[in-house]
Amino acid sequence: MASTSEIYTRFSSSSDNYYNIEDILASQEKVPVKTELPLYNLGFLNPSSDSEHILPGSKMELPFWLATGLCSRKRKIVSVELPKAYRVGYREIFTADPNVVDLHKTGPYFYSFGTKLLCFESNESDDISRSLLQTFVGRFRRIMDNSQNALNEDITKLMAKLDEMERSLFRAGQKSLMAFQEWETRKMTKLAASGMVTSHRKRKRAMMEEGD
């Protein structure tokens, strides 16, 4: 049976889309890395160093898309460390109460980026994938409740702590509620019109019977 991380990794690989803005932006998120081999003439990648070259053991942050290219199985040029938001300390906070965390501040593409991190096959991949799922499930109900109960209110504060995927769900929840209310209004209008027609017919029939 496939592990949770394997399922997430397959989903991430199959759903990558070069034309998807969210996917592109999530790939720009940075990951901490440590160089395993010297990188000549690439000192500009490490803003904390004035050296022309990057020496083995140097620590810096690189965009995810670049780190994946430098951390292949064939030649491991850098080793990747987990970003702070996905380490055990944060995972424990998510387990205790996922709703208290400001995911947008933690990372606006928290779920998308977290899923991408599973491709590095860390020893913590299973724990990360479970944490992502549990965090999403733990926050989902409140997100949908808020979206249904704040239709005519200022939603800025409600959406401030949501990551981009959660914001999309929030907007989808409000859109579906508005569609339902519009349908309900049309239905009530039709029922009222139908009732008026029925009453008119009954009165007309009664008048005709009295005339007979």
Short mmCIF file of C-alpha atoms in Angstrom, two decimals:
data_model
loop_
_atom_site.label_atom_id
_atom_site.label_comp_id
_atom_site.label_asym_id
_atom_site.label_seq_id
_atom_site.Cartn_x
_atom_site.Cartn_y
_atom_site.Cartn_z
CA MET A 1 0.00 0.00 0.00
CA ALA A 2 1.38 3.43 -0.95
CA SER A 3 2.36 5.79 1.85
CA THR A 4 0.69 9.17 2.24
CA SER A 5 3.77 10.95 0.94
CA GLU A 6 3.90 8.74 -2.17
CA ILE A 7 0.28 9.56 -2.94
CA TYR A 8 0.95 13.28 -2.47
CA THR A 9 4.09 13.12 -4.59
CA ARG A 10 2.26 11.41 -7.47
CA PHE A 11 -0.52 13.97 -7.24
CA SER A 12 1.98 16.83 -7.27
CA SER A 13 3.84 15.44 -10.27
CA SER A 14 0.72 14.77 -12.28
CA SER A 15 -0.86 18.14 -11.49
CA ASP A 16 2.14 20.36 -12.28
CA ASN A 17 1.07 22.89 -14.87
CA TYR A 18 3.45 25.38 -16.44
CA TYR A 19 0.48 27.58 -17.34
CA ASN A 20 -0.96 27.58 -13.81
CA ILE A 21 -0.11 30.85 -12.06
CA GLU A 22 -0.41 29.35 -8.57
CA ASP A 23 1.93 26.51 -9.52
CA ILE A 24 4.48 28.94 -10.94
CA LEU A 25 4.37 31.17 -7.86
CA ALA A 26 4.65 28.19 -5.51
CA SER A 27 7.77 27.11 -7.41
CA GLN A 28 9.31 30.50 -6.63
CA GLU A 29 9.17 29.89 -2.87
CA LYS A 30 12.63 29.51 -1.37
CA VAL A 31 14.13 26.50 0.42
CA PRO A 32 17.23 26.40 2.65
CA VAL A 33 20.10 24.47 1.02
CA LYS A 34 23.69 23.50 1.79
CA THR A 35 26.16 23.10 -1.06
CA GLU A 36 27.84 19.71 -1.37
CA LEU A 37 30.12 20.65 -4.27
CA PRO A 38 31.88 23.89 -5.24
CA LEU A 39 29.91 26.19 -7.52
CA TYR A 40 32.34 28.23 -9.56
CA ASN A 41 31.47 31.75 -10.71
CA LEU A 42 28.07 31.52 -9.01
CA GLY A 43 28.81 33.58 -5.94
CA PHE A 44 25.99 35.97 -6.88
CA LEU A 45 23.52 33.28 -5.80
CA ASN A 46 24.61 33.75 -2.20
CA PRO A 47 23.94 37.37 -1.15
CA SER A 48 25.57 36.77 2.25
CA SER A 49 28.98 36.16 0.64
CA ASP A 50 31.31 38.42 -1.34
CA SER A 51 33.16 35.47 -2.88
CA GLU A 52 33.10 34.83 -6.60
CA HIS A 53 32.59 31.13 -5.96
CA ILE A 54 30.34 29.16 -3.61
CA LEU A 55 32.30 26.70 -1.47
CA PRO A 56 31.06 23.31 -0.19
CA GLY A 57 29.15 23.63 3.08
CA SER A 58 27.79 27.08 2.24
CA LYS A 59 24.21 27.69 3.40
CA MET A 60 21.75 29.86 1.52
CA GLU A 61 18.21 29.92 0.17
CA LEU A 62 17.28 29.08 -3.40
CA PRO A 63 13.96 29.06 -5.28
CA PHE A 64 12.34 25.63 -5.26
CA TRP A 65 12.62 25.24 -9.04
CA LEU A 66 16.38 25.81 -8.89
CA ALA A 67 16.93 23.61 -5.83
CA THR A 68 15.22 20.66 -7.52
CA GLY A 69 17.61 20.92 -10.45
CA LEU A 70 20.64 20.94 -8.15
CA CYS A 71 19.42 18.12 -5.92
CA SER A 72 19.06 15.20 -8.32
CA ARG A 73 19.79 11.56 -7.56
CA LYS A 74 22.53 11.42 -10.18
CA ARG A 75 24.52 14.35 -8.86
CA LYS A 76 23.65 15.98 -5.57
CA ILE A 77 25.09 19.48 -5.85
CA VAL A 78 23.07 20.77 -2.88
CA SER A 79 21.21 19.15 -0.01
CA VAL A 80 17.83 20.63 0.86
CA GLU A 81 16.59 21.44 4.34
CA LEU A 82 12.95 21.89 5.28
CA PRO A 83 11.59 25.45 5.44
CA LYS A 84 10.65 26.44 8.99
CA ALA A 85 6.89 26.20 8.42
CA TYR A 86 7.14 22.48 7.62
CA ARG A 87 9.43 21.43 10.46
CA VAL A 88 8.31 19.47 13.50
CA GLY A 89 7.78 22.58 15.68
CA TYR A 90 5.21 24.04 13.32
CA ARG A 91 3.64 20.63 12.68
CA GLU A 92 2.97 20.32 16.40
CA ILE A 93 1.23 23.70 16.36
CA PHE A 94 -0.91 22.61 13.41
CA THR A 95 -1.83 19.43 15.26
CA ALA A 96 -2.83 21.34 18.41
CA ASP A 97 -5.02 23.93 16.61
CA PRO A 98 -4.57 24.54 12.89
CA ASN A 99 -6.96 27.50 12.94
CA VAL A 100 -4.67 29.76 14.98
CA VAL A 101 -1.93 29.86 12.33
CA ASP A 102 -1.69 32.68 9.80
CA LEU A 103 -1.01 30.53 6.74
CA HIS A 104 -0.80 33.49 4.39
CA LYS A 105 2.02 34.95 6.45
CA THR A 106 3.64 31.52 6.77
CA GLY A 107 3.49 31.09 3.02
CA PRO A 108 0.75 32.21 0.63
CA TYR A 109 0.99 28.86 -1.20
CA PHE A 110 1.37 26.73 1.92
CA TYR A 111 -0.32 23.57 0.59
CA SER A 112 0.99 23.75 -2.98
CA PHE A 113 4.54 24.43 -1.84
CA GLY A 114 4.35 21.79 0.91
CA THR A 115 3.25 19.19 -1.62
CA LYS A 116 6.17 20.11 -3.86
CA LEU A 117 8.64 19.59 -1.00
CA LEU A 118 7.76 15.89 -0.93
CA CYS A 119 9.76 15.37 -4.12
CA PHE A 120 12.96 15.67 -2.06
CA GLU A 121 12.07 12.39 -0.31
CA SER A 122 12.99 13.55 3.18
CA ASN A 123 12.74 11.19 6.15
CA GLU A 124 9.95 13.47 7.31
CA SER A 125 7.94 13.27 4.08
CA ASP A 126 5.21 11.08 5.57
CA ASP A 127 4.87 13.38 8.58
CA ILE A 128 4.71 16.44 6.32
CA SER A 129 2.05 14.93 4.08
CA ARG A 130 -0.07 13.92 7.07
CA SER A 131 0.32 17.38 8.56
CA LEU A 132 -0.76 19.04 5.29
CA LEU A 133 -3.87 16.86 5.11
CA GLN A 134 -4.79 17.25 8.78
CA THR A 135 -4.24 21.00 8.67
CA PHE A 136 -6.48 21.35 5.62
CA VAL A 137 -9.23 19.19 7.13
CA GLY A 138 -8.96 21.02 10.45
CA ARG A 139 -9.37 24.44 8.83
CA PHE A 140 -11.89 23.52 6.11
CA ARG A 141 -15.05 23.62 8.23
CA ARG A 142 -14.34 27.07 9.67
CA ILE A 143 -13.48 28.41 6.22
CA MET A 144 -16.78 27.20 4.77
CA ASP A 145 -18.78 28.34 7.81
CA ASN A 146 -17.28 31.81 7.52
CA SER A 147 -17.93 31.94 3.79
CA GLN A 148 -21.61 31.08 4.32
CA ASN A 149 -22.18 33.49 7.20
CA ALA A 150 -20.39 36.59 5.95
CA LEU A 151 -22.05 37.20 2.61
CA ASN A 152 -22.83 40.87 3.23
CA GLU A 153 -19.89 41.65 5.52
CA ASP A 154 -16.32 42.85 5.07
CA ILE A 155 -14.41 39.61 4.47
CA THR A 156 -10.93 41.14 4.53
CA LYS A 157 -10.22 40.02 8.09
CA LEU A 158 -11.70 36.56 7.54
CA MET A 159 -9.48 35.92 4.52
CA ALA A 160 -6.31 37.50 5.91
CA LYS A 161 -4.96 34.27 7.46
CA LEU A 162 -5.89 31.97 4.57
CA ASP A 163 -3.45 30.64 2.01
CA GLU A 164 -4.34 31.12 -1.66
CA MET A 165 -6.05 27.74 -2.05
CA GLU A 166 -8.16 28.39 1.04
CA ARG A 167 -9.08 31.83 -0.31
CA SER A 168 -10.30 30.18 -3.50
CA LEU A 169 -12.45 27.81 -1.43
CA PHE A 170 -13.82 30.74 0.56
CA ARG A 171 -14.80 32.59 -2.61
CA ALA A 172 -16.29 29.40 -4.09
CA GLY A 173 -18.39 28.93 -0.94
CA GLN A 174 -19.74 32.47 -1.19
CA LYS A 175 -20.41 32.11 -4.90
CA SER A 176 -22.37 28.89 -4.38
CA LEU A 177 -24.42 30.50 -1.60
CA MET A 178 -25.26 33.48 -3.81
CA ALA A 179 -26.28 31.14 -6.63
CA PHE A 180 -28.52 29.19 -4.23
CA GLN A 181 -30.14 32.37 -2.92
CA GLU A 182 -30.79 33.59 -6.46
CA TRP A 183 -32.34 30.23 -7.34
CA GLU A 184 -34.46 30.32 -4.18
CA THR A 185 -35.66 33.84 -5.00
CA ARG A 186 -36.65 32.81 -8.53
CA LYS A 187 -38.44 29.76 -7.14
CA MET A 188 -40.40 31.82 -4.60
CA THR A 189 -41.31 34.34 -7.31
CA LYS A 190 -42.61 31.54 -9.53
CA LEU A 191 -44.57 30.01 -6.64
CA ALA A 192 -46.11 33.38 -5.78
CA ALA A 193 -47.07 33.96 -9.40
CA SER A 194 -48.50 30.47 -9.64
CA GLY A 195 -50.50 31.04 -6.46
CA MET A 196 -51.95 34.28 -7.82
CA VAL A 197 -52.97 32.59 -11.07
CA THR A 198 -54.60 29.74 -9.16
CA SER A 199 -56.51 32.14 -6.90
CA HIS A 200 -57.67 34.15 -9.91
CA ARG A 201 -58.94 31.02 -11.63
CA LYS A 202 -60.80 29.93 -8.50
CA ARG A 203 -62.49 33.32 -8.15
CA LYS A 204 -63.41 33.32 -11.83
CA ARG A 205 -64.85 29.81 -11.56
CA ALA A 206 -66.84 30.80 -8.46
CA MET A 207 -68.27 33.85 -10.23
CA MET A 208 -69.28 31.74 -13.22
CA GLU A 209 -71.00 29.22 -10.97
CA GLU A 210 -72.90 32.00 -9.16
CA GLY A 211 -74.01 33.40 -12.53
CA ASP A 212 -75.43 30.02 -13.49
#
